[in-house]
mmCIF file of C-alpha atoms and ligand atoms in Angstrom:
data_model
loop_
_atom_site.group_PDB
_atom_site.id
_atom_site.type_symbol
_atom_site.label_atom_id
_atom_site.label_comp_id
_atom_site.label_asym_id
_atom_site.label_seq_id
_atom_site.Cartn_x
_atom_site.Cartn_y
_atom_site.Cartn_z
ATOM 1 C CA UNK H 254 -19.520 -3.180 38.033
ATOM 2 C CA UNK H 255 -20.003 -4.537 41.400
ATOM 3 C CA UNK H 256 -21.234 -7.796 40.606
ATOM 4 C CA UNK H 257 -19.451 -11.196 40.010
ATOM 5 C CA UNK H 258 -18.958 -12.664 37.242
ATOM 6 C CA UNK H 259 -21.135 -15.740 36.136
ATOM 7 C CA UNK H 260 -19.131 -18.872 36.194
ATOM 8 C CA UNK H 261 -19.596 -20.715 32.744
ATOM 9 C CA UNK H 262 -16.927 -21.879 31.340
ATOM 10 C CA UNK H 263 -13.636 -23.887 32.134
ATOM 11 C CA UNK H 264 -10.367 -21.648 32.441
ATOM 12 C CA UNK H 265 -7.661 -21.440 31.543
ATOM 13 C CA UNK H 266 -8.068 -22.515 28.296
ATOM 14 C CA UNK H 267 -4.980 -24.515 27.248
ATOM 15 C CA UNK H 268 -1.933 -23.410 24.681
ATOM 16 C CA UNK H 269 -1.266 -25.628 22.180
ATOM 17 C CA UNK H 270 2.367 -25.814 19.920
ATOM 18 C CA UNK H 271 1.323 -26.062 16.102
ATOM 19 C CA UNK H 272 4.743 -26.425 14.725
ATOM 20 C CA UNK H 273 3.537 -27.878 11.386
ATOM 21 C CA UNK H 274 0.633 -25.497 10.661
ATOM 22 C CA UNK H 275 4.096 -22.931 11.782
ATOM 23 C CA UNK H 276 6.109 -24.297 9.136
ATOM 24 C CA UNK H 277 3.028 -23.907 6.262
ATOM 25 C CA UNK H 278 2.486 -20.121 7.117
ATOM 26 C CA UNK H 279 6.292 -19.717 6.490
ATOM 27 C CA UNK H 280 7.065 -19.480 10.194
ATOM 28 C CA UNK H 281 9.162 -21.310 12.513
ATOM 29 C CA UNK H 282 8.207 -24.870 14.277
ATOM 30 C CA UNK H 283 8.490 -23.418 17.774
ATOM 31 C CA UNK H 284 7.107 -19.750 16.692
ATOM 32 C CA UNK H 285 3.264 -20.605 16.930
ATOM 33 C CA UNK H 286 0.626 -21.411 19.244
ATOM 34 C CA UNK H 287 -3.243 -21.919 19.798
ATOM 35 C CA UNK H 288 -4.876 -20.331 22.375
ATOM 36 C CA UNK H 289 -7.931 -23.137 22.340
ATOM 37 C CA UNK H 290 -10.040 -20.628 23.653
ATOM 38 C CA UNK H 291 -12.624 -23.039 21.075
ATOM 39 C CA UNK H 292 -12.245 -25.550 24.372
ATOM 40 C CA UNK H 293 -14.194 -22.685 26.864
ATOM 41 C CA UNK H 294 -16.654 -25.933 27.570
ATOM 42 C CA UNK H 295 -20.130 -24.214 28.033
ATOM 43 C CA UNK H 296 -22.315 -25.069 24.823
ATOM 44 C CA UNK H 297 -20.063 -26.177 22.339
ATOM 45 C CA UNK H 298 -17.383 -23.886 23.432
ATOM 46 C CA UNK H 299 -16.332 -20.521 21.874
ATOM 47 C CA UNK H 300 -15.038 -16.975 22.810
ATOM 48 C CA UNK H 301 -18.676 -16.148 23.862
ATOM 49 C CA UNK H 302 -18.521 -18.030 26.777
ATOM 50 C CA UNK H 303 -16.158 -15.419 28.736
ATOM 51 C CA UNK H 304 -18.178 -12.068 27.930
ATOM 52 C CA UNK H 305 -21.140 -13.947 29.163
ATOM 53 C CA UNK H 306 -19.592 -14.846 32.380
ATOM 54 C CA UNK H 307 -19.536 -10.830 32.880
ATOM 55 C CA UNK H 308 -23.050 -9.814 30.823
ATOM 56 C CA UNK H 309 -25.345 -12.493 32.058
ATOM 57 C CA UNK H 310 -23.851 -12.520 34.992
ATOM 58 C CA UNK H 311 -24.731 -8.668 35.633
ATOM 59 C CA UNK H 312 -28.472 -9.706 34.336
ATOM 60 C CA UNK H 313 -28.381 -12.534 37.392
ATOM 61 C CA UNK H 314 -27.539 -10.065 39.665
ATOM 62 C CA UNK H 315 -29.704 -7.647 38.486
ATOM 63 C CA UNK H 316 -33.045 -10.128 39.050
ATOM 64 C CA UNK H 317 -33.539 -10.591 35.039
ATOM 65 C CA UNK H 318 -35.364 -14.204 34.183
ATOM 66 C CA UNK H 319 -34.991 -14.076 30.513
ATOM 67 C CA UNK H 320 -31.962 -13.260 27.726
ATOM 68 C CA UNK H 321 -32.722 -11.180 24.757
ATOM 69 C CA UNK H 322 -29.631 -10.935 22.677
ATOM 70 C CA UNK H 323 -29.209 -10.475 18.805
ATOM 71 C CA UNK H 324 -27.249 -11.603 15.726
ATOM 72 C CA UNK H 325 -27.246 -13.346 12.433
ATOM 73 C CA UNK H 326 -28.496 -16.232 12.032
ATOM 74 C CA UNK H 327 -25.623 -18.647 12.645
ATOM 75 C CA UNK H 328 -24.364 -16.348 15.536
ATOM 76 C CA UNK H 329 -22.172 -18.083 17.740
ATOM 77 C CA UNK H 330 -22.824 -15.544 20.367
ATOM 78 C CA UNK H 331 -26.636 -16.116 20.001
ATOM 79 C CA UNK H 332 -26.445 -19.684 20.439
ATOM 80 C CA UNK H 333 -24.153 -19.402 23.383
ATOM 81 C CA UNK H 334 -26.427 -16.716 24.902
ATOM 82 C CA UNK H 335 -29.181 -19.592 25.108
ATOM 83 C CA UNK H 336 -26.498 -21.733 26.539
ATOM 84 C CA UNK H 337 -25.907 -19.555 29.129
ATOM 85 C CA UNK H 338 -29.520 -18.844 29.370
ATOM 86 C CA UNK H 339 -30.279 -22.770 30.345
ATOM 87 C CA UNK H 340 -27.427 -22.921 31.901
ATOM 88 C CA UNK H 341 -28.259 -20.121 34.812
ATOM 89 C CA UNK H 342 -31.851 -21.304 34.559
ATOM 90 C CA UNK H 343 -32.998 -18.398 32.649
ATOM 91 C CA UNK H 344 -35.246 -18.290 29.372
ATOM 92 C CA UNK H 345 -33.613 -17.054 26.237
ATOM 93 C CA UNK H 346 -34.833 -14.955 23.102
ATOM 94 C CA UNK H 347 -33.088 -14.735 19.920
ATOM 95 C CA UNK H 348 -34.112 -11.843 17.756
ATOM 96 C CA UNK H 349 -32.144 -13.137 14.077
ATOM 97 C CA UNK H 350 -31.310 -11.373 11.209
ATOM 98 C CA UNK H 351 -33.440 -12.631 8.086
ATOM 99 C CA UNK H 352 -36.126 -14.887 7.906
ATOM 100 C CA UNK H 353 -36.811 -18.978 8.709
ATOM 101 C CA UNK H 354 -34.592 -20.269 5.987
ATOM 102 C CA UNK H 355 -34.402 -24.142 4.735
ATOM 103 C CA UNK H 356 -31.390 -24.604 6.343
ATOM 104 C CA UNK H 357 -31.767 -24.942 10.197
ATOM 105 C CA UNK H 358 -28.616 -27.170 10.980
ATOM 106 C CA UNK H 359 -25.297 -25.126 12.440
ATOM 107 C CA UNK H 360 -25.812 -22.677 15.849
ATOM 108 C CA UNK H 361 -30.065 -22.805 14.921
ATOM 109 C CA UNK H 362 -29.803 -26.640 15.546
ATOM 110 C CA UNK H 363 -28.204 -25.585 18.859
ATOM 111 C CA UNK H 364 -30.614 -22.886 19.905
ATOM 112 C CA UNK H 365 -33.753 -24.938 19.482
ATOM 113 C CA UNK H 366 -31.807 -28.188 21.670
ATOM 114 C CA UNK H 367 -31.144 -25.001 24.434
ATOM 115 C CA UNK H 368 -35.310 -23.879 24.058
ATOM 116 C CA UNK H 369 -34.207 -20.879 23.217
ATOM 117 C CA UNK H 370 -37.042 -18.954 21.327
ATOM 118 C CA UNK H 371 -36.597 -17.135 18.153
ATOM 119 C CA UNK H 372 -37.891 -13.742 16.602
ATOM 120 C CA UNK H 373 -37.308 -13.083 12.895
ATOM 121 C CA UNK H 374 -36.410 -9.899 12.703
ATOM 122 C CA UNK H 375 -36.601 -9.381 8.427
ATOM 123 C CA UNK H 376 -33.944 -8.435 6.283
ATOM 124 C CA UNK H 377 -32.713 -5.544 8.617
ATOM 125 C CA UNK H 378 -29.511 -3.216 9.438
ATOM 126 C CA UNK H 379 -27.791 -3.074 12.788
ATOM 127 C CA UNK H 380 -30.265 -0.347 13.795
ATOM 128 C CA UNK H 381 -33.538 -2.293 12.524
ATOM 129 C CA UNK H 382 -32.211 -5.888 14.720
ATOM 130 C CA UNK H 383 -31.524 -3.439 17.681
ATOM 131 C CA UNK H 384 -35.313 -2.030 17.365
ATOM 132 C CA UNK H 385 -36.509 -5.544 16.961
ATOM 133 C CA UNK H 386 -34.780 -6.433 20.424
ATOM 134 C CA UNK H 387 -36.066 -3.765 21.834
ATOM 135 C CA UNK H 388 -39.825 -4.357 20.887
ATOM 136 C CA UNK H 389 -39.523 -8.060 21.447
ATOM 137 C CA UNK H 390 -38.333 -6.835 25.484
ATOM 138 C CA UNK H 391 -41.417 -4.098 25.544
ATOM 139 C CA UNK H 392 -43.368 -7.598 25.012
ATOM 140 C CA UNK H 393 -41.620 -9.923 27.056
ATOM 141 C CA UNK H 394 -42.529 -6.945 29.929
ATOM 142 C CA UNK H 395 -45.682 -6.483 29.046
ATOM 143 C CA UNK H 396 -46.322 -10.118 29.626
ATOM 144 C CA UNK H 397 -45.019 -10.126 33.395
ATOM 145 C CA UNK H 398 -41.421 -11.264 32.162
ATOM 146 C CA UNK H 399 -38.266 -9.031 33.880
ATOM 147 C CA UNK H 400 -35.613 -9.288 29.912
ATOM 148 C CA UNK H 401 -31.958 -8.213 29.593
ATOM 149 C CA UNK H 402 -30.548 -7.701 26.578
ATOM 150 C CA UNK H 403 -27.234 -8.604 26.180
ATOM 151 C CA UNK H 404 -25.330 -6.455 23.483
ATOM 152 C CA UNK H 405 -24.638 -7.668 19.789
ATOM 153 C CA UNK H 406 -21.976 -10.241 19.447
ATOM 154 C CA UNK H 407 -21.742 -9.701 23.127
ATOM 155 C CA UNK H 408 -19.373 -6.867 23.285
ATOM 156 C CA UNK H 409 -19.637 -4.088 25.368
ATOM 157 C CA UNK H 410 -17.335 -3.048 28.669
ATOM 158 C CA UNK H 411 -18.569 -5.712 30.627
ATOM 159 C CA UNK H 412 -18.081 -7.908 28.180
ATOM 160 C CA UNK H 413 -14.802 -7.057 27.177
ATOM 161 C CA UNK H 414 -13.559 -7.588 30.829
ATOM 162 C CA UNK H 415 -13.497 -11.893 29.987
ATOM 163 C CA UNK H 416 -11.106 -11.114 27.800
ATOM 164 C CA UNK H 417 -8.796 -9.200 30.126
ATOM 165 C CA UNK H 418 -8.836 -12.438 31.714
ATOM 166 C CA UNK H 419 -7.518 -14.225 28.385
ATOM 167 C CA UNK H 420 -4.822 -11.711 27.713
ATOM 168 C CA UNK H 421 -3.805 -12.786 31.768
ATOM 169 C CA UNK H 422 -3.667 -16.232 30.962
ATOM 170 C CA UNK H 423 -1.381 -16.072 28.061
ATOM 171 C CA UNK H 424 0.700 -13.024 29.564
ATOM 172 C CA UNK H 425 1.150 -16.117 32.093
ATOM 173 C CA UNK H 426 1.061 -18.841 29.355
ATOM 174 C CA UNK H 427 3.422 -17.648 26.549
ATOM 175 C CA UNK H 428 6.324 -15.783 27.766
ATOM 176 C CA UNK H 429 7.605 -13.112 25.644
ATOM 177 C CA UNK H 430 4.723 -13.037 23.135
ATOM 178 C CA UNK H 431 5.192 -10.745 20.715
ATOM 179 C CA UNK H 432 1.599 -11.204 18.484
ATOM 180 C CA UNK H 433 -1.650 -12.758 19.436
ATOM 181 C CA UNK H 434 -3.911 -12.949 16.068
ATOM 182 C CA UNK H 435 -7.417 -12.701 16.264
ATOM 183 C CA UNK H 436 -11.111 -12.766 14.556
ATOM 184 C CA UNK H 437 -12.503 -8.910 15.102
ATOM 185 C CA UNK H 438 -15.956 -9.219 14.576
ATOM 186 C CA UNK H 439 -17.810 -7.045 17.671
ATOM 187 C CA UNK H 440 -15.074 -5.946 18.937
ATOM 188 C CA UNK H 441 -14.746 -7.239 22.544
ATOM 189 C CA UNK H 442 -12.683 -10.063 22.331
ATOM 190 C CA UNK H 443 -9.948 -8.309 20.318
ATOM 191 C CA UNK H 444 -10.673 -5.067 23.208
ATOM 192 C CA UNK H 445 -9.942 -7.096 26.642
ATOM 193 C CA UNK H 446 -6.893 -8.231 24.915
ATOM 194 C CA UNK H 447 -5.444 -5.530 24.152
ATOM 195 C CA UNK H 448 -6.324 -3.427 27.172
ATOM 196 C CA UNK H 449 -4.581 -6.571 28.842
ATOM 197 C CA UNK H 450 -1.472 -6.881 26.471
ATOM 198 C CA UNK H 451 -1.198 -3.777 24.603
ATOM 199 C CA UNK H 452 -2.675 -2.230 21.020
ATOM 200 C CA UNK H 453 1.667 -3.505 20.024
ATOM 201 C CA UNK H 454 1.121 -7.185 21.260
ATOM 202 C CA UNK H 455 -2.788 -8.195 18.932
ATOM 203 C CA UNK H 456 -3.651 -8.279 15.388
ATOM 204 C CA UNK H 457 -7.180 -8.322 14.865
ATOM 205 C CA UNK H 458 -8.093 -9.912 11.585
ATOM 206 C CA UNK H 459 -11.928 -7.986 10.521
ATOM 207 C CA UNK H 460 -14.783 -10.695 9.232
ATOM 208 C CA UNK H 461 -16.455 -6.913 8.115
ATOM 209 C CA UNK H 462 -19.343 -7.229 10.769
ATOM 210 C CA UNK H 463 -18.921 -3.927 11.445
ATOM 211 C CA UNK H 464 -18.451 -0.692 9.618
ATOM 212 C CA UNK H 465 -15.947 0.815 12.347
ATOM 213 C CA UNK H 466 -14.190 -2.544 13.774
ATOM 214 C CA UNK H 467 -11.136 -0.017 15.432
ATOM 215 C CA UNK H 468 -13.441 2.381 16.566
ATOM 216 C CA UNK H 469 -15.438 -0.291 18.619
ATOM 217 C CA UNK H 470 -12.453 -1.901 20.245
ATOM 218 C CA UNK H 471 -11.114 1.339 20.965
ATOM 219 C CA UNK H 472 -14.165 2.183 22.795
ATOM 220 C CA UNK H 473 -14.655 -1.193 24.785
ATOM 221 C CA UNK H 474 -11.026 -1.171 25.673
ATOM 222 C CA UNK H 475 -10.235 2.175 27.008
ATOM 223 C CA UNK H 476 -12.449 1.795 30.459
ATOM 224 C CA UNK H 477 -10.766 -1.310 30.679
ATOM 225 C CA UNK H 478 -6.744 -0.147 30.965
ATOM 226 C CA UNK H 479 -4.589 3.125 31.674
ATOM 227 C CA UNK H 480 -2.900 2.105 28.824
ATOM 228 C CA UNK H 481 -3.274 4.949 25.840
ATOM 229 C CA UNK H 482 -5.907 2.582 23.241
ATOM 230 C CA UNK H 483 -6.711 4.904 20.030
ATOM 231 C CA UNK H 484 -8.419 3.454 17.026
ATOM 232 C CA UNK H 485 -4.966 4.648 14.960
ATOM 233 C CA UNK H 486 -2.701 2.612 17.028
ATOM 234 C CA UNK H 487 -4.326 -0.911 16.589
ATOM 235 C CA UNK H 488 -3.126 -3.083 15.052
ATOM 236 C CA UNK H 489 -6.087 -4.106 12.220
ATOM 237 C CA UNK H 490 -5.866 -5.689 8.880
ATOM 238 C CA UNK H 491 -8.984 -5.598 6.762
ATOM 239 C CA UNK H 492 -7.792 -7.660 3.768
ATOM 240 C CA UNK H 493 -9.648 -10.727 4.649
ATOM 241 C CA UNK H 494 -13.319 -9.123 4.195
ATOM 242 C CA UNK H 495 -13.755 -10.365 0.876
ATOM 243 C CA UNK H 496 -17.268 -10.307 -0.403
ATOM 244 C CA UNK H 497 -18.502 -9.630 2.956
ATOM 245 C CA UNK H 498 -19.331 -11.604 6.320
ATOM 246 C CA UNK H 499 -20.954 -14.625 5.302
ATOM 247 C CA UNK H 500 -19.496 -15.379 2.484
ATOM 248 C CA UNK H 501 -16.391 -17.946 2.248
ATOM 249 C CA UNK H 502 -13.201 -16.407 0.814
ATOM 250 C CA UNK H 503 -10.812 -18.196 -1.006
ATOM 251 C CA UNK H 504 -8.114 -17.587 1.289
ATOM 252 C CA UNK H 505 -10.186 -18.384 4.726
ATOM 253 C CA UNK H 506 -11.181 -21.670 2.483
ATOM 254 C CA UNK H 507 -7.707 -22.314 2.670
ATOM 255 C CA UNK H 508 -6.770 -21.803 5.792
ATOM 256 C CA UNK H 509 -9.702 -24.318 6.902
ATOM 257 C CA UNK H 510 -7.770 -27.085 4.680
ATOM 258 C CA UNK H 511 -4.355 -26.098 6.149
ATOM 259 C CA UNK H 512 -5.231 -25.869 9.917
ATOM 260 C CA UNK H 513 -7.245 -29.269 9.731
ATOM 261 C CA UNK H 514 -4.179 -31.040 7.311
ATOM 262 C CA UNK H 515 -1.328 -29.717 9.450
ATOM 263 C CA UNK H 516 -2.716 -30.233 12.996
ATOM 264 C CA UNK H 517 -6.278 -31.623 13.081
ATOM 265 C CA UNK H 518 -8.006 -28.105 14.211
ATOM 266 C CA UNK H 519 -11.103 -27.084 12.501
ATOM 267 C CA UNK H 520 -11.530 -23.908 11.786
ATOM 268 C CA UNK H 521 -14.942 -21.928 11.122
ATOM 269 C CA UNK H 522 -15.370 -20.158 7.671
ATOM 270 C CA UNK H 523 -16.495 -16.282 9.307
ATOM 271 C CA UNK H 524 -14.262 -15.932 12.111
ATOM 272 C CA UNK H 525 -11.110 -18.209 12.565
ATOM 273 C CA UNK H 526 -11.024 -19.248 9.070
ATOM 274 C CA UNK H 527 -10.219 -15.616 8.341
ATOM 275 C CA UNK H 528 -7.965 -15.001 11.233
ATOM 276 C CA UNK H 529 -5.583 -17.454 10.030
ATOM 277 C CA UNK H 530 -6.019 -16.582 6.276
ATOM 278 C CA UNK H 531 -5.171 -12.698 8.292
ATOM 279 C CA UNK H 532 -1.936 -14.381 10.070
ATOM 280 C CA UNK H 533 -0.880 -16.113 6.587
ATOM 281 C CA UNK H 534 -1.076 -12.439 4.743
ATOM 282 C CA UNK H 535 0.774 -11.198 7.557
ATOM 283 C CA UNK H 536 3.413 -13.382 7.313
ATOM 284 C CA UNK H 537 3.729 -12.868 4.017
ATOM 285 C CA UNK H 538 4.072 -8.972 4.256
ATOM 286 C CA UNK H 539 6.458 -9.037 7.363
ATOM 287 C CA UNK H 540 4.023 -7.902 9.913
ATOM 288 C CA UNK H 541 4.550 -11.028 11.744
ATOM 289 C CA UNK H 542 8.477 -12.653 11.229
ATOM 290 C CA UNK H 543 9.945 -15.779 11.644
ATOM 291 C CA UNK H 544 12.017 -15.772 15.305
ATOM 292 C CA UNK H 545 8.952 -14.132 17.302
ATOM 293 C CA UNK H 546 6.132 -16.254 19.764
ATOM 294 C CA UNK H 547 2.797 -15.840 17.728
ATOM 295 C CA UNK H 548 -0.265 -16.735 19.338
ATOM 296 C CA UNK H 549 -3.233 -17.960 17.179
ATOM 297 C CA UNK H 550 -6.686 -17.887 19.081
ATOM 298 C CA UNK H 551 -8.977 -20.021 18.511
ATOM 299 C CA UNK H 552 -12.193 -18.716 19.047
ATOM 300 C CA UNK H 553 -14.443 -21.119 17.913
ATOM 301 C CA UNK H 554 -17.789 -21.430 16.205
ATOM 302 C CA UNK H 555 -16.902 -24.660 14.959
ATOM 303 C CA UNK H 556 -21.529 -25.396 14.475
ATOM 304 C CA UNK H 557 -21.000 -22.085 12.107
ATOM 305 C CA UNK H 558 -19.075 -24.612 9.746
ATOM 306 C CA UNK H 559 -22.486 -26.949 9.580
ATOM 307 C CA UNK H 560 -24.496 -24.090 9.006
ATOM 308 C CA UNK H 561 -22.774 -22.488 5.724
ATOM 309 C CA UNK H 562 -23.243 -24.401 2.764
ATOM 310 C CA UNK H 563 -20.109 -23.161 0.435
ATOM 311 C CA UNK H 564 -18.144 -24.314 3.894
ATOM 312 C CA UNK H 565 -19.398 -27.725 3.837
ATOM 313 C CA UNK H 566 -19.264 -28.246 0.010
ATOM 314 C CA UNK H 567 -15.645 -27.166 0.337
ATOM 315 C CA UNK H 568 -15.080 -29.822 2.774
ATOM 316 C CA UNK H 569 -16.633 -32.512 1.390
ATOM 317 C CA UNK H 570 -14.765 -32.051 -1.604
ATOM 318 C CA UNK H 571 -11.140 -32.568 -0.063
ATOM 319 C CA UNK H 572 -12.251 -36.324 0.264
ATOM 320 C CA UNK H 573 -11.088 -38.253 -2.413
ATOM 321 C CA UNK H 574 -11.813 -41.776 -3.326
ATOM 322 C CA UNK H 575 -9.863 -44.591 -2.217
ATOM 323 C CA UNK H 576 -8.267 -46.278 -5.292
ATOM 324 C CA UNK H 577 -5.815 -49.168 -4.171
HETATM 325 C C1 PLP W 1234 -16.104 -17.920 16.531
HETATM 326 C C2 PLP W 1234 -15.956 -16.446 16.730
HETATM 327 N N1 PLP W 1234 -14.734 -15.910 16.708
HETATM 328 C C3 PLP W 1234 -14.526 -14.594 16.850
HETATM 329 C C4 PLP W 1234 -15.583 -13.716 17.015
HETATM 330 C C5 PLP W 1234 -15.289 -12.266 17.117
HETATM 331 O O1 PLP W 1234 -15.412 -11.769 18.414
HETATM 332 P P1 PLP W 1234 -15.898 -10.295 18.674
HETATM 333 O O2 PLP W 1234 -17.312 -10.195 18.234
HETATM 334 O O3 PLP W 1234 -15.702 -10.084 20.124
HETATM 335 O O4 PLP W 1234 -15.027 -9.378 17.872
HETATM 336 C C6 PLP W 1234 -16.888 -14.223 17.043
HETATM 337 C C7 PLP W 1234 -18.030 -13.298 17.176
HETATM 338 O O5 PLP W 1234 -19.141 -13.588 16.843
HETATM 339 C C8 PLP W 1234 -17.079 -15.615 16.909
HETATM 340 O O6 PLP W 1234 -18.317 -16.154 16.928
#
């Protein structure tokens, strides 16, 4: 890549101590803490924000006026792709999974305050949303418009590189780190990290976005490091899939409640909300111990929480009425 990266968001990110949400997972007080990698700035914040330095940057350099990216419909990455898009005067399209639903609070609130414009794709696979991006570019060319897509969830190489970056900072941030926990969705977040720190030093907790999670960091992070990355040696756990991506798991339900009782840090139900349910089973079976610096990041998609329904019913329902 020869170009520069895009600056879009506000680094480093701090490192927070959570010594009471440490003590609930069974760890010690000085043992954990957040990477608030949720405080990125650009948007409403969120993991995005550092792929996008490197993806829309290259479509900058490369002359491209609009951003064509894809994802469900409360994608983070979508709504921080029309972020961007504003943000580097560029126009944005969002080619969604599904169809308009009744619901357009959470990240689709956010994309039509950016202007980004939205495609429907249909009830689609991967495959069918990537043809759907690809048609709604033929179009935007046809019409006189120069598009770049930028890949699903935002992970690719490029991509991946912001998070080299990340696993810098807290190489320079936490001293002797032994695990740094995070959502695998994509793949590239969980990818720069490692090819920064090491497939011994992250734990990436899978949301089930994908049907290969390994395979896809292994693939982003290899370019990235001469470090030896193999989908075998990462460190994965795939208990916290439950009934699949958007749905809200008991145990990421949870971990919402305990993150936001213990330290006042909300969680998202799809992504963190699973990672820390992920760390909690992990303490639990031993994988991470008591004695050792554990990183949490926190990647964001706090919108995500206003757009799922179960989420917000589950929150509303820790308030309880004040009887004197
Ligand atoms: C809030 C949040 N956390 C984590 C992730 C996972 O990152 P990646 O797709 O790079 O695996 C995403 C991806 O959409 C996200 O929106």
């Amino acid at each position: 890549m020869s170009h520069s990266p895009a600056s879009l968001g506000t680094f480093p990110t701090p490192v927070e101590p959570a010594p009471r949400l440490a003590a609930a997972l069974g760890l010690g007080p000085e043992d954990l803490w957040i990477k608030r990698d949720d405080l990125t700035g650009l948007g409403g914040g969120g993991n995005k924000v550092r792929k996008l330095e490197w993806t829309a940057g290259a479509a900058l350099a490369e002359g491209a006026d609009t951003l064509v990216t894809t994802g469900a419909p409360q994608s983070n990455h979508a709504r921080l792709t029309a972020a961007a898009a504003a943000r580097l005067g560029l126009a944005a399209v969002l080619v969604l999974r599904g169809s308009p639903g009744a619901s357009r609070s959470g990240n689709l609130a956010l994309d039509g305050l950016f202007g980004a414009r939205l495609a429907w794709a249909g009830d689609v696979d991967r495959a069918g949303l990537d043809a759907a991006a690809d048609e709604v570019c033929a179009r935007l060319r046809a019409g006189g418009a120069r598009p770049a897509l930028i890949p699903f969830g935002g992970s690719s190489v490029p991509g991946a590189r912001g998070y080299v970056r990340c696993g810098e900072e807290l190489d320079a941030q936490v001293p002797g780190l032994r695990t740094a926990v995070v959502a695998l969705g994509s793949g590239g977040t969980m990818a720069g990290l490692v090819a920064a720190l090491g497939t011994e030093a992250v734990l990436g907790v899978d949301v089930g976005a994908l049907a290969d999670p390994a395979a896809a960091v292994a693939q982003f992070a290899a370019p990235l490091t001469t470090r030896e990355v193999t989908a075998e040696g990462l460190r994965v756990r795939r208990d916290q899939v439950g009934a699949g991506y958007a749905t809200l798991t008991g145990p990421a339900a949870e971990a919402l409640r305990l993150a936001a009782r213990t330290e006042g840090l909300v969680l998202d139900p799809v992504y963190t909300g699973r990672a820390l349910a992920g760390l909690h089973a992990a303490v639990r079976d031993g994988d991470v111990r008591p004695g050792e610096k554990t990183v949490f990041l926190h990647t964001g998609g706090l919108p995500g929480l206003f757009g799922h329904q179960d989420a917000v019913a589950f929150a509303e329902g820790g308030a309880v009425a004040f009887e004197a």
